[in-house]
Short mmCIF file of C-alpha atoms in Angstrom, two decimals:
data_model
loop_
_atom_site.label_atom_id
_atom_site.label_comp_id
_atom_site.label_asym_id
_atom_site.label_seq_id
_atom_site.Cartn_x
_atom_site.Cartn_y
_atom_site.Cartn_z
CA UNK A 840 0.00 0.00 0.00
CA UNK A 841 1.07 3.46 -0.40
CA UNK A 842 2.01 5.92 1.87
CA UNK A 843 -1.24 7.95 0.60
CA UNK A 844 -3.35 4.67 0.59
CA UNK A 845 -1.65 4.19 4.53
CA UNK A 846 -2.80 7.48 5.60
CA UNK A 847 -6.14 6.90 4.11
CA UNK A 848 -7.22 3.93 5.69
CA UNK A 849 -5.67 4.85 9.05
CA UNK A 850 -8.03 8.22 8.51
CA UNK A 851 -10.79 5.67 7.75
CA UNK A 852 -10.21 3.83 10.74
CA UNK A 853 -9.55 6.38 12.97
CA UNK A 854 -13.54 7.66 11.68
CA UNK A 855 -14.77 4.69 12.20
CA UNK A 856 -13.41 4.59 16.11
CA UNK A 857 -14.52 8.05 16.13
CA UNK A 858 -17.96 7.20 15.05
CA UNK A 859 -18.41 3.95 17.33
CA UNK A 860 -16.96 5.29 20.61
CA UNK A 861 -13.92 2.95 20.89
CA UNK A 862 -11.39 3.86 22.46
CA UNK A 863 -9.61 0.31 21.33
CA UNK A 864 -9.59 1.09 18.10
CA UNK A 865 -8.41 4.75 18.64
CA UNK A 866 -5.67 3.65 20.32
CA UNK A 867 -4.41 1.11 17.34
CA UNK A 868 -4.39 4.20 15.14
CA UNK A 869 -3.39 6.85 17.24
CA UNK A 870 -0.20 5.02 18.93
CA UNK A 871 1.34 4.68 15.63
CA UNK A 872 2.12 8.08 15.70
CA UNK A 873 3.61 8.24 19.50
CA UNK A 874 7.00 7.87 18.86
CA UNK A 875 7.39 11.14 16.27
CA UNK A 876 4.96 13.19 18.54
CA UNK A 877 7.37 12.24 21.33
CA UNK A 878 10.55 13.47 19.48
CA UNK A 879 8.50 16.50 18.50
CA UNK A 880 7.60 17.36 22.44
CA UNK A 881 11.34 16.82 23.07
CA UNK A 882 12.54 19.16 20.74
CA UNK A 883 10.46 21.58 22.33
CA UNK A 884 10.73 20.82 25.72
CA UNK A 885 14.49 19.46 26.05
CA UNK A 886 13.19 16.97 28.74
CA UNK A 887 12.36 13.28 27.75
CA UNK A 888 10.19 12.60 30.75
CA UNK A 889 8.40 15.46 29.70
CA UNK A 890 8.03 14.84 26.26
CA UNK A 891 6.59 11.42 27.29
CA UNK A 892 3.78 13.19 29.13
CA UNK A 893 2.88 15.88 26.73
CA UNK A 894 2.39 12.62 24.10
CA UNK A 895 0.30 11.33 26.56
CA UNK A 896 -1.60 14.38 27.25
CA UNK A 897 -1.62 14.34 23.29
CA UNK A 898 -3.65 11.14 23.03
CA UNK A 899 -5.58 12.49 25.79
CA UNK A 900 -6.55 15.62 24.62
CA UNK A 901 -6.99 14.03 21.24
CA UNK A 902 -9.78 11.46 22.77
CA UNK A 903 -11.90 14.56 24.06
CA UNK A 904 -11.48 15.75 20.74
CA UNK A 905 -12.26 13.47 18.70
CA UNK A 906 -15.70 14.87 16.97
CA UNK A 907 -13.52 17.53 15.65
CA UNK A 908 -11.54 15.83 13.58
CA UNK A 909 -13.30 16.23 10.19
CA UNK A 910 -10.63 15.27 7.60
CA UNK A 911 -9.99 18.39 6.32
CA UNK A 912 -6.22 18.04 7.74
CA UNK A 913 -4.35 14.94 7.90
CA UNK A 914 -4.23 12.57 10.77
CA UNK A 915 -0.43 13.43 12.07
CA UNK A 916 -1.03 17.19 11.41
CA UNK A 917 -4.30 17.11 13.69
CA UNK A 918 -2.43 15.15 16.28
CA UNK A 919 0.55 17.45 15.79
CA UNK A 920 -1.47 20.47 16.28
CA UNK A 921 -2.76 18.95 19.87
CA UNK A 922 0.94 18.21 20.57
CA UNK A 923 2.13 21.53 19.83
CA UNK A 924 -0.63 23.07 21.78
CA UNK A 925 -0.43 20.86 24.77
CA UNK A 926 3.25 21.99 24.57
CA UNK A 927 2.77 25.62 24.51
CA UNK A 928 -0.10 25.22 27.59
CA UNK A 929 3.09 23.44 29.75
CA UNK A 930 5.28 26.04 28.55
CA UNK A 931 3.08 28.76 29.88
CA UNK A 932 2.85 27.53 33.53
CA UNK A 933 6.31 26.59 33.34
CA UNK A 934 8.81 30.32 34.44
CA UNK A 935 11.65 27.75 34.97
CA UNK A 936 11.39 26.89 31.03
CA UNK A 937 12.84 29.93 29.80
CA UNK A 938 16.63 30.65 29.60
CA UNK A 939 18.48 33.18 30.69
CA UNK A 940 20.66 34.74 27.58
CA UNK A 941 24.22 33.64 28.23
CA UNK A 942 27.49 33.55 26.17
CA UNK A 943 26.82 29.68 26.97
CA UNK A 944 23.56 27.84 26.53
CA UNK A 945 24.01 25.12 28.38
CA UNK A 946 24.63 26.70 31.29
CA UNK A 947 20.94 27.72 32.27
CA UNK A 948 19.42 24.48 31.01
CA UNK A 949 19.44 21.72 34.42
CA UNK A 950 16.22 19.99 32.94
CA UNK A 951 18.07 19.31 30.03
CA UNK A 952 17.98 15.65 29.11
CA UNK A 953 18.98 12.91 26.74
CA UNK A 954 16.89 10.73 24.33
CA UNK A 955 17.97 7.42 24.19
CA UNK A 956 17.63 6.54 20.25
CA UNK A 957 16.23 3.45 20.83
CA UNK A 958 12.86 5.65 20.93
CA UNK A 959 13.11 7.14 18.04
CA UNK A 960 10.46 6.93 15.05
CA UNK A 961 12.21 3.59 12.84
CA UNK A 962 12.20 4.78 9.53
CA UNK A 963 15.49 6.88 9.10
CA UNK A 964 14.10 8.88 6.28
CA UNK A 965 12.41 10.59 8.41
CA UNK A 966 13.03 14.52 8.65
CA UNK A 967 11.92 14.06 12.78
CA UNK A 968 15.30 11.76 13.29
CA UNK A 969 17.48 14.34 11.23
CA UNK A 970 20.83 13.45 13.79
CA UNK A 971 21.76 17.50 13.14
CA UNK A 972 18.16 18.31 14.78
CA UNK A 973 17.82 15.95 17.58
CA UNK A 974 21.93 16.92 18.99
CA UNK A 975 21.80 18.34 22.43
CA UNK A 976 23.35 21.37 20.91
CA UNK A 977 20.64 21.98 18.46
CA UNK A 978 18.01 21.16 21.23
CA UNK A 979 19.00 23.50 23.79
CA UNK A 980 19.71 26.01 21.52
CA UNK A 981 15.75 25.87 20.01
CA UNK A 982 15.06 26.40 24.24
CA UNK A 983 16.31 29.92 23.88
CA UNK A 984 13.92 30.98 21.65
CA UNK A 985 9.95 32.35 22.68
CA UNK A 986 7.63 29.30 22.65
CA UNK A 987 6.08 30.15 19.50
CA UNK A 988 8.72 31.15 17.70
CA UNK A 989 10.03 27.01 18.82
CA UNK A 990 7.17 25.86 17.21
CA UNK A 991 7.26 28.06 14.17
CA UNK A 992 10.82 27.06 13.74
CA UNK A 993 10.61 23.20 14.26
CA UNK A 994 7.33 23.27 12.18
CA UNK A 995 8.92 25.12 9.24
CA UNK A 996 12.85 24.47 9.20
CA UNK A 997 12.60 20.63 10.65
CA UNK A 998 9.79 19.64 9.76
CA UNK A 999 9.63 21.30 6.38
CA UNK A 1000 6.06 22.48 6.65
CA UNK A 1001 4.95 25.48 4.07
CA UNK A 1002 4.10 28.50 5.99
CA UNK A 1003 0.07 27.91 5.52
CA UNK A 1004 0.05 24.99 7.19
CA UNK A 1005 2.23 25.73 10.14
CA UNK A 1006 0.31 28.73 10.13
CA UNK A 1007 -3.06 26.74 10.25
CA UNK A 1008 -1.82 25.05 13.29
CA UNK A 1009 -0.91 27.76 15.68
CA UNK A 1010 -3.70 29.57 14.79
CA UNK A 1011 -1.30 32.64 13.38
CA UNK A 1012 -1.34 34.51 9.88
CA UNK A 1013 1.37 34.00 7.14
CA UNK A 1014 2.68 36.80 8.12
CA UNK A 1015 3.34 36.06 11.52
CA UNK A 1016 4.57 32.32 10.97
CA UNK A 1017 7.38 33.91 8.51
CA UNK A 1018 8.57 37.49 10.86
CA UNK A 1019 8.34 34.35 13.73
CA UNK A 1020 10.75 32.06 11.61
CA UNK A 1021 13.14 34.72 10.52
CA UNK A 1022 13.67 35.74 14.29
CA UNK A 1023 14.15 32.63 15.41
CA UNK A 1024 16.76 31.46 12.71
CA UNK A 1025 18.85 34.72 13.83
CA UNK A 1026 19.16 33.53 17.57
CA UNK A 1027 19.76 29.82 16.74
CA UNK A 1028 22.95 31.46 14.34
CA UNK A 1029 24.05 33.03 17.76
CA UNK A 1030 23.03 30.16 19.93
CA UNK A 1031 24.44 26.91 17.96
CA UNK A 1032 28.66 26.88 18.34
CA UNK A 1033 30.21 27.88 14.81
CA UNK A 1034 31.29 24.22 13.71
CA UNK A 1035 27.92 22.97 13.60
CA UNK A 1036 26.61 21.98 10.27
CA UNK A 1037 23.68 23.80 9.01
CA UNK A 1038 20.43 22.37 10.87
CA UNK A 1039 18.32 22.50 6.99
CA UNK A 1040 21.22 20.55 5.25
CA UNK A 1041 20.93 17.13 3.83
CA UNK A 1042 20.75 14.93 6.74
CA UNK A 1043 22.94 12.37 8.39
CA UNK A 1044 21.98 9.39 10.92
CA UNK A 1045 24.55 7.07 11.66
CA UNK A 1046 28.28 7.51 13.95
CA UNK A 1047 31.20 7.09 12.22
CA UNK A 1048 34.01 5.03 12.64
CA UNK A 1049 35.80 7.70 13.86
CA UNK A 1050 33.06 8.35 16.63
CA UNK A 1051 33.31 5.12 17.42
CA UNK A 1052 36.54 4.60 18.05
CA UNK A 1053 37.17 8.11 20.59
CA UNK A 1054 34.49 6.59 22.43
CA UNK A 1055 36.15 3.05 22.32
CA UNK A 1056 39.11 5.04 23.88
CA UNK A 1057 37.28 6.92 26.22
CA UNK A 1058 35.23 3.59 28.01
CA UNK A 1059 39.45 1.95 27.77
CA UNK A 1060 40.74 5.07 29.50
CA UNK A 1061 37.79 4.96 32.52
CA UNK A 1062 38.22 1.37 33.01
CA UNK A 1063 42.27 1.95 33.72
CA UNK A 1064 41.41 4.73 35.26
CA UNK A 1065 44.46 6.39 32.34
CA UNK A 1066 44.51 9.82 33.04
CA UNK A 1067 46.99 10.77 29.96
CA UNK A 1068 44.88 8.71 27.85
CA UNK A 1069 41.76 10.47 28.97
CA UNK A 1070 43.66 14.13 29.01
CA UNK A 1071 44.67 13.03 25.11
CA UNK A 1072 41.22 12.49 23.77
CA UNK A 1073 40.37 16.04 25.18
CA UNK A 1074 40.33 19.00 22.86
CA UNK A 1075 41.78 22.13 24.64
CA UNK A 1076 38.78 24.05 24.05
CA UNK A 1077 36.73 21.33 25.65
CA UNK A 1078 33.12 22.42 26.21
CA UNK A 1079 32.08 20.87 29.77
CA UNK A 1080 28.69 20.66 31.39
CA UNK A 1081 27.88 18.43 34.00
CA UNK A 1082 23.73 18.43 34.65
CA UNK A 1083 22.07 19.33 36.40
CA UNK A 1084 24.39 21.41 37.95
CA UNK A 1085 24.23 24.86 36.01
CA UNK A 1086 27.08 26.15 34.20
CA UNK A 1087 28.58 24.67 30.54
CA UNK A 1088 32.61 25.40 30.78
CA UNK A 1089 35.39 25.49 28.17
CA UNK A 1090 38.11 24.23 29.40
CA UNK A 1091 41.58 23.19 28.72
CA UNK A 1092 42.12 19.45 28.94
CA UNK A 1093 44.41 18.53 31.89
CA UNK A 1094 42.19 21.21 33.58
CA UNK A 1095 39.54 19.43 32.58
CA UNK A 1096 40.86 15.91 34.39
CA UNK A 1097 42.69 17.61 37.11
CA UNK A 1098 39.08 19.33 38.37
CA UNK A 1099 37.62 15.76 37.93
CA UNK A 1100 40.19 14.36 40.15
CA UNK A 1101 39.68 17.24 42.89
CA UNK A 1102 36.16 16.38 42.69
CA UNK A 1103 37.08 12.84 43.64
CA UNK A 1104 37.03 10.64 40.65
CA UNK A 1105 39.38 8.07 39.84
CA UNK A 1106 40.25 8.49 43.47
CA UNK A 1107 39.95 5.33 45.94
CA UNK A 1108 36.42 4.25 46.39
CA UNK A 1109 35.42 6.32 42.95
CA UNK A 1110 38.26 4.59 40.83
CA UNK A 1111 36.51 1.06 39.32
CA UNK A 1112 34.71 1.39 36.69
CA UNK A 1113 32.75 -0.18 34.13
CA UNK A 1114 31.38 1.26 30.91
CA UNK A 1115 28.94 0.65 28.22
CA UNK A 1116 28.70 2.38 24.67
CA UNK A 1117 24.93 3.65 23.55
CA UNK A 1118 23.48 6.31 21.80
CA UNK A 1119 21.38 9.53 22.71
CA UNK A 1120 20.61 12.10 20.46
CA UNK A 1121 22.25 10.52 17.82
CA UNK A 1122 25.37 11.08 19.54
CA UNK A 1123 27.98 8.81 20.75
CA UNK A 1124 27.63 8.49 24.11
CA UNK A 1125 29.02 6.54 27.25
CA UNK A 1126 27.34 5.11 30.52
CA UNK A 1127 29.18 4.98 33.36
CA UNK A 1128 29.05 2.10 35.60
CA UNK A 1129 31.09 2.61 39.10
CA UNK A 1130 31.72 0.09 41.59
CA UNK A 1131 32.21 1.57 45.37
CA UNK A 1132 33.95 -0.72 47.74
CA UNK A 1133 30.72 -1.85 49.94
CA UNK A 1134 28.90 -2.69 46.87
CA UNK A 1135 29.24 -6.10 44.84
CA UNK A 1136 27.91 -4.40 41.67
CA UNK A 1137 28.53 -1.65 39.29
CA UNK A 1138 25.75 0.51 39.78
CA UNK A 1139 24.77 3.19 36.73
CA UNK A 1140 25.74 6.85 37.80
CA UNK A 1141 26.26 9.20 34.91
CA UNK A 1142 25.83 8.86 31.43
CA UNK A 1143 28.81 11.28 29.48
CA UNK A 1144 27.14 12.47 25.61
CA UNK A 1145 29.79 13.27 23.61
CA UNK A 1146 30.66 15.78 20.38
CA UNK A 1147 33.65 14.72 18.34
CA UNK A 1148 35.22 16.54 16.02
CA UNK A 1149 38.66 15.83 14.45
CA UNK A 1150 39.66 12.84 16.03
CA UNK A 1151 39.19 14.61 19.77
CA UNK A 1152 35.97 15.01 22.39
CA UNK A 1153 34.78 18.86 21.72
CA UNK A 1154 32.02 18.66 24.02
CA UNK A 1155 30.97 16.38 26.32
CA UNK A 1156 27.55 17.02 28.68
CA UNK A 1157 27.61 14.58 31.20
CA UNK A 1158 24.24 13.37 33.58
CA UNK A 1159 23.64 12.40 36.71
CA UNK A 1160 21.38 9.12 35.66
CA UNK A 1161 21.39 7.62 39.24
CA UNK A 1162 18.39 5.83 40.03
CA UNK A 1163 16.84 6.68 36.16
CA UNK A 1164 16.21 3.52 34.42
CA UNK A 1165 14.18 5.12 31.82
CA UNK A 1166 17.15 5.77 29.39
CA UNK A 1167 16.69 1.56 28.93
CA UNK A 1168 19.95 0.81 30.38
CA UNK A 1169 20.43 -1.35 33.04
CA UNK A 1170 20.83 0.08 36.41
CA UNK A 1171 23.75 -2.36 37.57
CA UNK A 1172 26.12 -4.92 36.09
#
């Protein structure tokens, strides 16, 4: 069947469910759409476990709605229209969800956090799993712009929406939806660091080799607790943030170790380690397993998300992920 033949009979269905009151078959229909709606929360919310109740709230909201769905839209733009609103509604009660300007954006950002990839919609075509709009750095950036200017923006420019339809859905003019979208593109220029690749370009999903073999080093150099060998994969303009603690860093690398060391790390009773290679953001990342001396397991306590560039770690955002199974990642070993 085709995609337009797909749509259509999950439109038919979705009628029908409509029609008969059942929430059953609602449900078949709707869910398929949970895991883009989900990604499209978290872009504008930066917060997984909040993204997975604003896709609930969705499905919710969607339910209550139902009568108004008359066909005129599609399916996925109705339901992204109730995400996008339910968004907005969380965003307004929310004073703690707007950043501070800083040289920095990281640094005013402690409900930042990751999305594991194993969540992410399947089909790698997809515009929603573009890897350059789903990095951290692209994320928090999008947080430093007005909430409807963040919708405009991941509507038009990640989404690839015309300016009708996105308008449609916020309930705006034209007009508004493209002054909204030129605004916003200026601050995410001053936001996103200069090496990142243009968010609109043709996009890319998977790590390279390269990425895969810093982090390789980076899980070796943990496990021996190396300190030269951790200080070597460092860039000198290493961009730190550890969340969520406020305050993103650039720092030079043995700076970088030696403050990790003062803090206690690879020091006795913080110095065995274990470590496991995943994926968040579509970024290579590391989880951090540490054994303490009264404890017969490796129990998870950070997970470190890392930007390479060049052979070296340019950034690396680490979180505290004690006690947080939901990344899927088991909590001991």
């Amino acid at each position: 069947m085709t995609d337009a033949g797909s749509r259509a009979a999950d439109e038919a269905t979705f009628i029908a469910a409509v029609r008969a009151g059942d929430p059953a078959r609602f449900a078949v229909v709707t869910e398929r759409h949970r895991r883009e709606l989900q990604v499209h929360c978290y872009r504008m919310l930066a917060n997984y476990e909040d993204a997975q109740d604003m896709t609930q709230e969705t499905f919710l909201r969607a339910w209550h709605k139902r009568e108004t769905f008359k066909g005129h839209a599609t399916l996925r733009t109705w339901l992204y229209r109730i995400a996008t609103n339910a968004c907005l509604d969380f965003l307004d009660k929310r004073n703690d969800r707007t950043p501070v300007p800083s040289g920095l954006p990281e640094s005013e950002l402690p409900y930042l956090q990751p999305y594991p990839d194993r969540m992410l919609p399947e089909d790698p075509q997809e515009s929603v799993v573009a890897r350059e709009t789903i990095e951290l750095a692209f994320v928090v950036a999008v947080q430093h712009l007005p909430p409807r200017q963040r919708a405009v923006l991941i509507l038009r420019d990640v989404l690839g929406w015309p300016a009708p339809k996105a308008a449609d859905v916020l309930e705006l003019t034209v007009a508004s939806v493209t002054s909204a979208l030129q605004r916003a593109r200026v601050t995410m220029r001053e936001q996103l660091p200069g090496r990142r690749l243009d968010w609109r370009s043709p996009a890319t999903h998977e790590l390279s080799d390269d990425e895969r073999g810093v982090v390789k080093s980076y899980m070796d150099a943990h496990e021996r607790n190396d300190l030269d060998g951790l200080t070597a994969l460092l860039r000198d303009d290493l961009r730190f943030a550890m969340l969520p603690d406020p305050g993103t860093v650039i720092v030079g690398a043995e700076d970088a170790v030696d403050g990790w060391v003062s803090g206690g790390l690879f020091q006795r009773g913080k110095d065995d380690w274990r470590c496991v290679a995943t994926t968040v953001n579509r970024m290579p990342a590391a989880a951090l397993y540490l054994r303490t001396p009264e404890d017969p397991e490796y129990r998870l306590l950070n997970i470190a998300v890392l930007h390479i560039a060049d052979g070296k770690i340019a950034e690396l955002t680490g979180f505290d992920v004690t006690g947080k199974p939901w990344l899927g990642l088991p909590p001991a070993l």
